[in-house]
Amino acid sequence: MAEIKVPFHRAAITKDEENAVLDVLRSGWLTTGHYALEFEKKFSAAVSGYDEKKGRAPVISLAVNSNTSGMILAMEACGVKEGTAVITTPYTFVSTAACARHLNADVFFADIEKDTYSIDVDKIEELLKKDTEGRIRAIVPVHIAGNICNMKRIMELAKKYSTPQKKIYVIEDAAHSFPSPTSLGYAGTIGDAGVFSFYVTKTITTAEGGMVCTRDPELAKRMTVMRMHGMDRTTWDRYTSPRASWEYDIIAPGYKFNLPDVLAAIGCCQVDRAQLFYEQRKRIVEKYNKAFGELDFIKLPPDGEGNAWHLYLMRIVPEKLKITREEFAKKMQEAGLGISVHFIPIFHFTYWKELYPDFTAQNFPNAEKQYCTTISIPLFPDMTDEQAQLVIDTVIKIGKENHA
């Protein structure tokens, strides 16, 4: 295996994070407590910039141990269960759809747009029109690589096809989109809920973790209860209030989805530098775009309003090359570059093919084409100019040596 000269990602960790974690370890309180509450407050402030001007209710943020946990909480609170269905894209990490299956709901898939990675809103409406039984309970758009979906139209569709008896919710899979000013939807809304990820490769990290956000107090109340065993009191409240810690009730069969303070302490430091991280990534993106923009064998990533630039999805032009995407990617790895593919469409996986026999690549041509031509190349805040140049030089060299 080739020596890694440029990693795919490296988290930007400083003495601040180290000291915060040590503070937690020395405090004697390691689970969800003061730091988790502080992280929630900081995150709400970071994503609520529009609220005061627009007169909207404030964002309520709930720290969880993964984006997946947050998606399950949001779907459950919105009534996703057996007999219902959600709409999402096949071009996403598998957990987006798997969360609905954990709740025994079905998943209806809409292809992505021809020239982007975002879910096609026209395909969403086709599925809504076909839903004569009224099974669809939620639309789950995914902001791939930090590029924001057409939330204005998605929100309009949800409202159009809702009825007094059945509301269609919008739950944003915003795992890639912090700190986009529009990552909570068009004009600063978040639909009914938005769920973020702080996995180690994301725009900010807690090593593992996530945040589920909403402006709906009832959804927040339900998710708070379900986040911790269906208990009517949080652990922090049980052990810091005068009321006896063992005085609680279980009001639902909840989950164990809380974020411990050891990880939340890292998040408190990271969220303060989120904008700096964005600016550092954007600087690398500009170098890539300038270098690749005139190459006929490379197509630049889509770049819409509010793009958080979590990933740089470099697209090859097959007709201009004598090698496939797989061969191009292998040559990059052999040159010492850490690369990845975002994403393998869900219809390629055994479980989903067995669950839905008609769920095939032929029915989702745009997702399949993007998958077959996309390579995610290194992009992280602490990336040096020398590392970026090595990526650029390697891509150009491979392309020119294998040009059709």
PDB file of N, CA, C and O in Angstrom, residues 102-154:
ATOM      1  N   HIS A 102     -35.699   1.322  10.687  1.00  0.00           N
ATOM      2  CA  HIS A 102     -35.655   1.036  12.128  1.00  0.00           C
ATOM      3  C   HIS A 102     -37.014   1.298  12.774  1.00  0.00           C
ATOM      4  O   HIS A 102     -37.335   0.715  13.819  1.00  0.00           O
ATOM      5  N   LEU A 103     -37.796   2.180  12.156  1.00  0.00           N
ATOM      6  CA  LEU A 103     -39.137   2.492  12.657  1.00  0.00           C
ATOM      7  C   LEU A 103     -40.211   1.705  11.917  1.00  0.00           C
ATOM      8  O   LEU A 103     -41.398   1.998  12.044  1.00  0.00           O
ATOM      9  N   ASN A 104     -39.777   0.718  11.111  1.00  0.00           N
ATOM     10  CA  ASN A 104     -40.680  -0.166  10.359  1.00  0.00           C
ATOM     11  C   ASN A 104     -41.473   0.561   9.279  1.00  0.00           C
ATOM     12  O   ASN A 104     -42.553   0.113   8.879  1.00  0.00           O
ATOM     13  N   ALA A 105     -40.948   1.686   8.818  1.00  0.00           N
ATOM     14  CA  ALA A 105     -41.598   2.428   7.732  1.00  0.00           C
ATOM     15  C   ALA A 105     -40.942   2.070   6.405  1.00  0.00           C
ATOM     16  O   ALA A 105     -39.827   1.541   6.362  1.00  0.00           O
ATOM     17  N   ASP A 106     -41.649   2.349   5.316  1.00  0.00           N
ATOM     18  CA  ASP A 106     -41.095   2.136   3.984  1.00  0.00           C
ATOM     19  C   ASP A 106     -40.374   3.395   3.508  1.00  0.00           C
ATOM     20  O   ASP A 106     -40.571   4.497   4.048  1.00  0.00           O
ATOM     21  N   VAL A 107     -39.549   3.208   2.480  1.00  0.00           N
ATOM     22  CA  VAL A 107     -38.807   4.322   1.898  1.00  0.00           C
ATOM     23  C   VAL A 107     -39.119   4.397   0.411  1.00  0.00           C
ATOM     24  O   VAL A 107     -38.993   3.406  -0.309  1.00  0.00           O
ATOM     25  N   PHE A 108     -39.548   5.575  -0.042  1.00  0.00           N
ATOM     26  CA  PHE A 108     -39.756   5.834  -1.466  1.00  0.00           C
ATOM     27  C   PHE A 108     -38.599   6.732  -1.921  1.00  0.00           C
ATOM     28  O   PHE A 108     -38.314   7.756  -1.298  1.00  0.00           O
ATOM     29  N   PHE A 109     -37.962   6.348  -3.011  1.00  0.00           N
ATOM     30  CA  PHE A 109     -36.759   7.060  -3.451  1.00  0.00           C
ATOM     31  C   PHE A 109     -37.038   7.922  -4.676  1.00  0.00           C
ATOM     32  O   PHE A 109     -37.722   7.500  -5.606  1.00  0.00           O
ATOM     33  N   ALA A 110     -36.470   9.131  -4.657  1.00  0.00           N
ATOM     34  CA  ALA A 110     -36.546  10.052  -5.791  1.00  0.00           C
ATOM     35  C   ALA A 110     -35.136  10.275  -6.321  1.00  0.00           C
ATOM     36  O   ALA A 110     -34.205  10.511  -5.535  1.00  0.00           O
ATOM     37  N   ASP A 111     -34.950  10.207  -7.623  1.00  0.00           N
ATOM     38  CA  ASP A 111     -33.636  10.399  -8.229  1.00  0.00           C
ATOM     39  C   ASP A 111     -33.125  11.809  -7.947  1.00  0.00           C
ATOM     40  O   ASP A 111     -33.886  12.704  -7.569  1.00  0.00           O
ATOM     41  N   ILE A 112     -31.823  12.007  -8.155  1.00  0.00           N
ATOM     42  CA  ILE A 112     -31.234  13.330  -7.995  1.00  0.00           C
ATOM     43  C   ILE A 112     -31.350  14.107  -9.304  1.00  0.00           C
ATOM     44  O   ILE A 112     -31.691  13.559 -10.351  1.00  0.00           O
ATOM     45  N   GLU A 113     -31.053  15.396  -9.240  1.00  0.00           N
ATOM     46  CA  GLU A 113     -31.072  16.232 -10.432  1.00  0.00           C
ATOM     47  C   GLU A 113     -29.954  15.821 -11.385  1.00  0.00           C
ATOM     48  O   GLU A 113     -28.942  15.244 -10.972  1.00  0.00           O
ATOM     49  N   LYS A 114     -30.108  16.157 -12.627  1.00  0.00           N
ATOM     50  CA  LYS A 114     -29.164  15.715 -13.657  1.00  0.00           C
ATOM     51  C   LYS A 114     -27.756  16.243 -13.423  1.00  0.00           C
ATOM     52  O   LYS A 114     -26.768  15.515 -13.605  1.00  0.00           O
ATOM     53  N   ASP A 115     -27.618  17.491 -13.036  1.00  0.00           N
ATOM     54  CA  ASP A 115     -26.298  18.117 -12.954  1.00  0.00           C
ATOM     55  C   ASP A 115     -25.830  18.404 -11.533  1.00  0.00           C
ATOM     56  O   ASP A 115     -24.815  19.062 -11.333  1.00  0.00           O
ATOM     57  N   THR A 116     -26.591  17.953 -10.536  1.00  0.00           N
ATOM     58  CA  THR A 116     -26.162  18.149  -9.146  1.00  0.00           C
ATOM     59  C   THR A 116     -26.275  16.816  -8.414  1.00  0.00           C
ATOM     60  O   THR A 116     -26.541  15.779  -9.020  1.00  0.00           O
ATOM     61  N   TYR A 117     -26.107  16.863  -7.106  1.00  0.00           N
ATOM     62  CA  TYR A 117     -26.282  15.674  -6.262  1.00  0.00           C
ATOM     63  C   TYR A 117     -27.545  15.795  -5.409  1.00  0.00           C
ATOM     64  O   TYR A 117     -27.801  14.946  -4.559  1.00  0.00           O
ATOM     65  N   SER A 118     -28.324  16.840  -5.634  1.00  0.00           N
ATOM     66  CA  SER A 118     -29.498  17.125  -4.811  1.00  0.00           C
ATOM     67  C   SER A 118     -30.726  16.378  -5.325  1.00  0.00           C
ATOM     68  O   SER A 118     -30.897  16.177  -6.530  1.00  0.00           O
ATOM     69  N   ILE A 119     -31.586  16.020  -4.410  1.00  0.00           N
ATOM     70  CA  ILE A 119     -32.819  15.321  -4.754  1.00  0.00           C
ATOM     71  C   ILE A 119     -33.644  16.162  -5.730  1.00  0.00           C
ATOM     72  O   ILE A 119     -33.735  17.392  -5.606  1.00  0.00           O
ATOM     73  N   ASP A 120     -34.226  15.499  -6.724  1.00  0.00           N
ATOM     74  CA  ASP A 120     -35.011  16.161  -7.772  1.00  0.00           C
ATOM     75  C   ASP A 120     -36.414  16.429  -7.240  1.00  0.00           C
ATOM     76  O   ASP A 120     -37.163  15.492  -6.938  1.00  0.00           O
ATOM     77  N   VAL A 121     -36.776  17.695  -7.124  1.00  0.00           N
ATOM     78  CA  VAL A 121     -38.062  18.052  -6.525  1.00  0.00           C
ATOM     79  C   VAL A 121     -39.230  17.575  -7.387  1.00  0.00           C
ATOM     80  O   VAL A 121     -40.288  17.200  -6.866  1.00  0.00           O
ATOM     81  N   ASP A 122     -39.067  17.561  -8.697  1.00  0.00           N
ATOM     82  CA  ASP A 122     -40.135  17.049  -9.559  1.00  0.00           C
ATOM     83  C   ASP A 122     -40.405  15.572  -9.282  1.00  0.00           C
ATOM     84  O   ASP A 122     -41.551  15.118  -9.321  1.00  0.00           O
ATOM     85  N   LYS A 123     -39.342  14.822  -9.005  1.00  0.00           N
ATOM     86  CA  LYS A 123     -39.505  13.395  -8.674  1.00  0.00           C
ATOM     87  C   LYS A 123     -40.192  13.222  -7.323  1.00  0.00           C
ATOM     88  O   LYS A 123     -40.950  12.270  -7.125  1.00  0.00           O
ATOM     89  N   ILE A 124     -39.922  14.147  -6.398  1.00  0.00           N
ATOM     90  CA  ILE A 124     -40.634  14.113  -5.118  1.00  0.00           C
ATOM     91  C   ILE A 124     -42.130  14.265  -5.346  1.00  0.00           C
ATOM     92  O   ILE A 124     -42.940  13.518  -4.792  1.00  0.00           O
ATOM     93  N   GLU A 125     -42.487  15.227  -6.206  1.00  0.00           N
ATOM     94  CA  GLU A 125     -43.921  15.454  -6.433  1.00  0.00           C
ATOM     95  C   GLU A 125     -44.566  14.264  -7.127  1.00  0.00           C
ATOM     96  O   GLU A 125     -45.723  13.920  -6.842  1.00  0.00           O
ATOM     97  N   GLU A 126     -43.852  13.605  -8.025  1.00  0.00           N
ATOM     98  CA  GLU A 126     -44.397  12.397  -8.652  1.00  0.00           C
ATOM     99  C   GLU A 126     -44.758  11.353  -7.606  1.00  0.00           C
ATOM    100  O   GLU A 126     -45.815  10.705  -7.689  1.00  0.00           O
ATOM    101  N   LEU A 127     -43.898  11.174  -6.629  1.00  0.00           N
ATOM    102  CA  LEU A 127     -44.168  10.199  -5.571  1.00  0.00           C
ATOM    103  C   LEU A 127     -45.338  10.637  -4.696  1.00  0.00           C
ATOM    104  O   LEU A 127     -46.161   9.809  -4.287  1.00  0.00           O
ATOM    105  N   LEU A 128     -45.432  11.927  -4.423  1.00  0.00           N
ATOM    106  CA  LEU A 128     -46.549  12.429  -3.625  1.00  0.00           C
ATOM    107  C   LEU A 128     -47.882  12.222  -4.351  1.00  0.00           C
ATOM    108  O   LEU A 128     -48.894  11.866  -3.730  1.00  0.00           O
ATOM    109  N   LYS A 129     -47.883  12.428  -5.669  1.00  0.00           N
ATOM    110  CA  LYS A 129     -49.110  12.229  -6.451  1.00  0.00           C
ATOM    111  C   LYS A 129     -49.543  10.767  -6.464  1.00  0.00           C
ATOM    112  O   LYS A 129     -50.735  10.465  -6.476  1.00  0.00           O
ATOM    113  N   LYS A 130     -48.561   9.865  -6.475  1.00  0.00           N
ATOM    114  CA  LYS A 130     -48.868   8.431  -6.511  1.00  0.00           C
ATOM    115  C   LYS A 130     -49.337   7.886  -5.165  1.00  0.00           C
ATOM    116  O   LYS A 130     -49.885   6.789  -5.101  1.00  0.00           O
ATOM    117  N   ASP A 131     -49.131   8.648  -4.119  1.00  0.00           N
ATOM    118  CA  ASP A 131     -49.424   8.168  -2.762  1.00  0.00           C
ATOM    119  C   ASP A 131     -50.904   8.323  -2.444  1.00  0.00           C
ATOM    120  O   ASP A 131     -51.315   9.116  -1.593  1.00  0.00           O
ATOM    121  N   THR A 132     -51.727   7.553  -3.128  1.00  0.00           N
ATOM    122  CA  THR A 132     -53.181   7.659  -2.958  1.00  0.00           C
ATOM    123  C   THR A 132     -53.656   7.159  -1.600  1.00  0.00           C
ATOM    124  O   THR A 132     -54.733   7.521  -1.138  1.00  0.00           O
ATOM    125  N   GLU A 133     -52.844   6.342  -0.942  1.00  0.00           N
ATOM    126  CA  GLU A 133     -53.207   5.827   0.379  1.00  0.00           C
ATOM    127  C   GLU A 133     -52.776   6.769   1.505  1.00  0.00           C
ATOM    128  O   GLU A 133     -53.084   6.526   2.674  1.00  0.00           O
ATOM    129  N   GLY A 134     -52.065   7.827   1.166  1.00  0.00           N
ATOM    130  CA  GLY A 134     -51.644   8.784   2.183  1.00  0.00           C
ATOM    131  C   GLY A 134     -50.626   8.238   3.164  1.00  0.00           C
ATOM    132  O   GLY A 134     -50.644   8.572   4.353  1.00  0.00           O
ATOM    133  N   ARG A 135     -49.681   7.438   2.669  1.00  0.00           N
ATOM    134  CA  ARG A 135     -48.698   6.823   3.555  1.00  0.00           C
ATOM    135  C   ARG A 135     -47.490   7.716   3.843  1.00  0.00           C
ATOM    136  O   ARG A 135     -46.827   7.558   4.861  1.00  0.00           O
ATOM    137  N   ILE A 136     -47.204   8.648   2.955  1.00  0.00           N
ATOM    138  CA  ILE A 136     -45.991   9.448   3.108  1.00  0.00           C
ATOM    139  C   ILE A 136     -46.134  10.405   4.280  1.00  0.00           C
ATOM    140  O   ILE A 136     -47.042  11.222   4.331  1.00  0.00           O
ATOM    141  N   ARG A 137     -45.232  10.284   5.222  1.00  0.00           N
ATOM    142  CA  ARG A 137     -45.271  11.116   6.415  1.00  0.00           C
ATOM    143  C   ARG A 137     -44.166  12.172   6.435  1.00  0.00           C
ATOM    144  O   ARG A 137     -44.294  13.200   7.099  1.00  0.00           O
ATOM    145  N   ALA A 138     -43.073  11.934   5.682  1.00  0.00           N
ATOM    146  CA  ALA A 138     -41.972  12.899   5.727  1.00  0.00           C
ATOM    147  C   ALA A 138     -41.184  12.902   4.426  1.00  0.00           C
ATOM    148  O   ALA A 138     -41.049  11.866   3.764  1.00  0.00           O
ATOM    149  N   ILE A 139     -40.673  14.066   4.067  1.00  0.00           N
ATOM    150  CA  ILE A 139     -39.706  14.228   2.975  1.00  0.00           C
ATOM    151  C   ILE A 139     -38.360  14.497   3.638  1.00  0.00           C
ATOM    152  O   ILE A 139     -38.248  15.349   4.526  1.00  0.00           O
ATOM    153  N   VAL A 140     -37.340  13.757   3.198  1.00  0.00           N
ATOM    154  CA  VAL A 140     -36.020  13.859   3.826  1.00  0.00           C
ATOM    155  C   VAL A 140     -34.978  14.243   2.775  1.00  0.00           C
ATOM    156  O   VAL A 140     -34.316  13.387   2.181  1.00  0.00           O
ATOM    157  N   PRO A 141     -34.819  15.536   2.490  1.00  0.00           N
ATOM    158  CA  PRO A 141     -33.777  15.978   1.558  1.00  0.00           C
ATOM    159  C   PRO A 141     -32.403  15.866   2.214  1.00  0.00           C
ATOM    160  O   PRO A 141     -32.279  15.988   3.439  1.00  0.00           O
ATOM    161  N   VAL A 142     -31.375  15.633   1.408  1.00  0.00           N
ATOM    162  CA  VAL A 142     -30.008  15.469   1.909  1.00  0.00           C
ATOM    163  C   VAL A 142     -29.121  16.505   1.220  1.00  0.00           C
ATOM    164  O   VAL A 142     -29.043  16.546  -0.006  1.00  0.00           O
ATOM    165  N   HIS A 143     -28.428  17.308   2.003  1.00  0.00           N
ATOM    166  CA  HIS A 143     -27.570  18.368   1.460  1.00  0.00           C
ATOM    167  C   HIS A 143     -26.178  17.797   1.182  1.00  0.00           C
ATOM    168  O   HIS A 143     -25.236  17.992   1.965  1.00  0.00           O
ATOM    169  N   ILE A 144     -26.053  17.089   0.072  1.00  0.00           N
ATOM    170  CA  ILE A 144     -24.816  16.379  -0.251  1.00  0.00           C
ATOM    171  C   ILE A 144     -23.635  17.345  -0.364  1.00  0.00           C
ATOM    172  O   ILE A 144     -23.691  18.342  -1.085  1.00  0.00           O
ATOM    173  N   ALA A 145     -22.555  17.014   0.351  1.00  0.00           N
ATOM    174  CA  ALA A 145     -21.294  17.765   0.315  1.00  0.00           C
ATOM    175  C   ALA A 145     -21.432  19.197   0.826  1.00  0.00           C
ATOM    176  O   ALA A 145     -20.531  20.001   0.679  1.00  0.00           O
ATOM    177  N   GLY A 146     -22.585  19.523   1.404  1.00  0.00           N
ATOM    178  CA  GLY A 146     -22.817  20.880   1.900  1.00  0.00           C
ATOM    179  C   GLY A 146     -23.554  21.772   0.932  1.00  0.00           C
ATOM    180  O   GLY A 146     -23.800  22.944   1.219  1.00  0.00           O
ATOM    181  N   ASN A 147     -23.941  21.235  -0.231  1.00  0.00           N
ATOM    182  CA  ASN A 147     -24.682  22.008  -1.228  1.00  0.00           C
ATOM    183  C   ASN A 147     -26.176  21.863  -0.941  1.00  0.00           C
ATOM    184  O   ASN A 147     -26.694  20.743  -0.892  1.00  0.00           O
ATOM    185  N   ILE A 148     -26.866  22.974  -0.757  1.00  0.00           N
ATOM    186  CA  ILE A 148     -28.225  22.952  -0.224  1.00  0.00           C
ATOM    187  C   ILE A 148     -29.262  22.604  -1.301  1.00  0.00           C
ATOM    188  O   ILE A 148     -29.225  23.140  -2.412  1.00  0.00           O
ATOM    189  N   CYS A 149     -30.180  21.708  -0.946  1.00  0.00           N
ATOM    190  CA  CYS A 149     -31.272  21.338  -1.854  1.00  0.00           C
ATOM    191  C   CYS A 149     -32.229  22.520  -2.053  1.00  0.00           C
ATOM    192  O   CYS A 149     -32.143  23.529  -1.350  1.00  0.00           O
ATOM    193  N   ASN A 150     -33.162  22.352  -2.986  1.00  0.00           N
ATOM    194  CA  ASN A 150     -34.145  23.403  -3.263  1.00  0.00           C
ATOM    195  C   ASN A 150     -35.232  23.361  -2.185  1.00  0.00           C
ATOM    196  O   ASN A 150     -36.330  22.843  -2.379  1.00  0.00           O
ATOM    197  N   MET A 151     -34.887  23.927  -1.006  1.00  0.00           N
ATOM    198  CA  MET A 151     -35.785  23.802   0.133  1.00  0.00           C
ATOM    199  C   MET A 151     -37.076  24.589  -0.035  1.00  0.00           C
ATOM    200  O   MET A 151     -38.116  24.203   0.493  1.00  0.00           O
ATOM    201  N   LYS A 152     -37.030  25.679  -0.771  1.00  0.00           N
ATOM    202  CA  LYS A 152     -38.254  26.468  -0.960  1.00  0.00           C
ATOM    203  C   LYS A 152     -39.333  25.607  -1.619  1.00  0.00           C
ATOM    204  O   LYS A 152     -40.467  25.532  -1.142  1.00  0.00           O
ATOM    205  N   ARG A 153     -38.979  24.914  -2.697  1.00  0.00           N
ATOM    206  CA  ARG A 153     -39.966  24.076  -3.384  1.00  0.00           C
ATOM    207  C   ARG A 153     -40.350  22.861  -2.554  1.00  0.00           C
ATOM    208  O   ARG A 153     -41.509  22.427  -2.565  1.00  0.00           O
ATOM    209  N   ILE A 154     -39.389  22.303  -1.839  1.00  0.00           N
ATOM    210  CA  ILE A 154     -39.702  21.131  -1.020  1.00  0.00           C
ATOM    211  C   ILE A 154     -40.691  21.497   0.078  1.00  0.00           C
ATOM    212  O   ILE A 154     -41.657  20.760   0.334  1.00  0.00           O
TER     213      ILE A 154
END
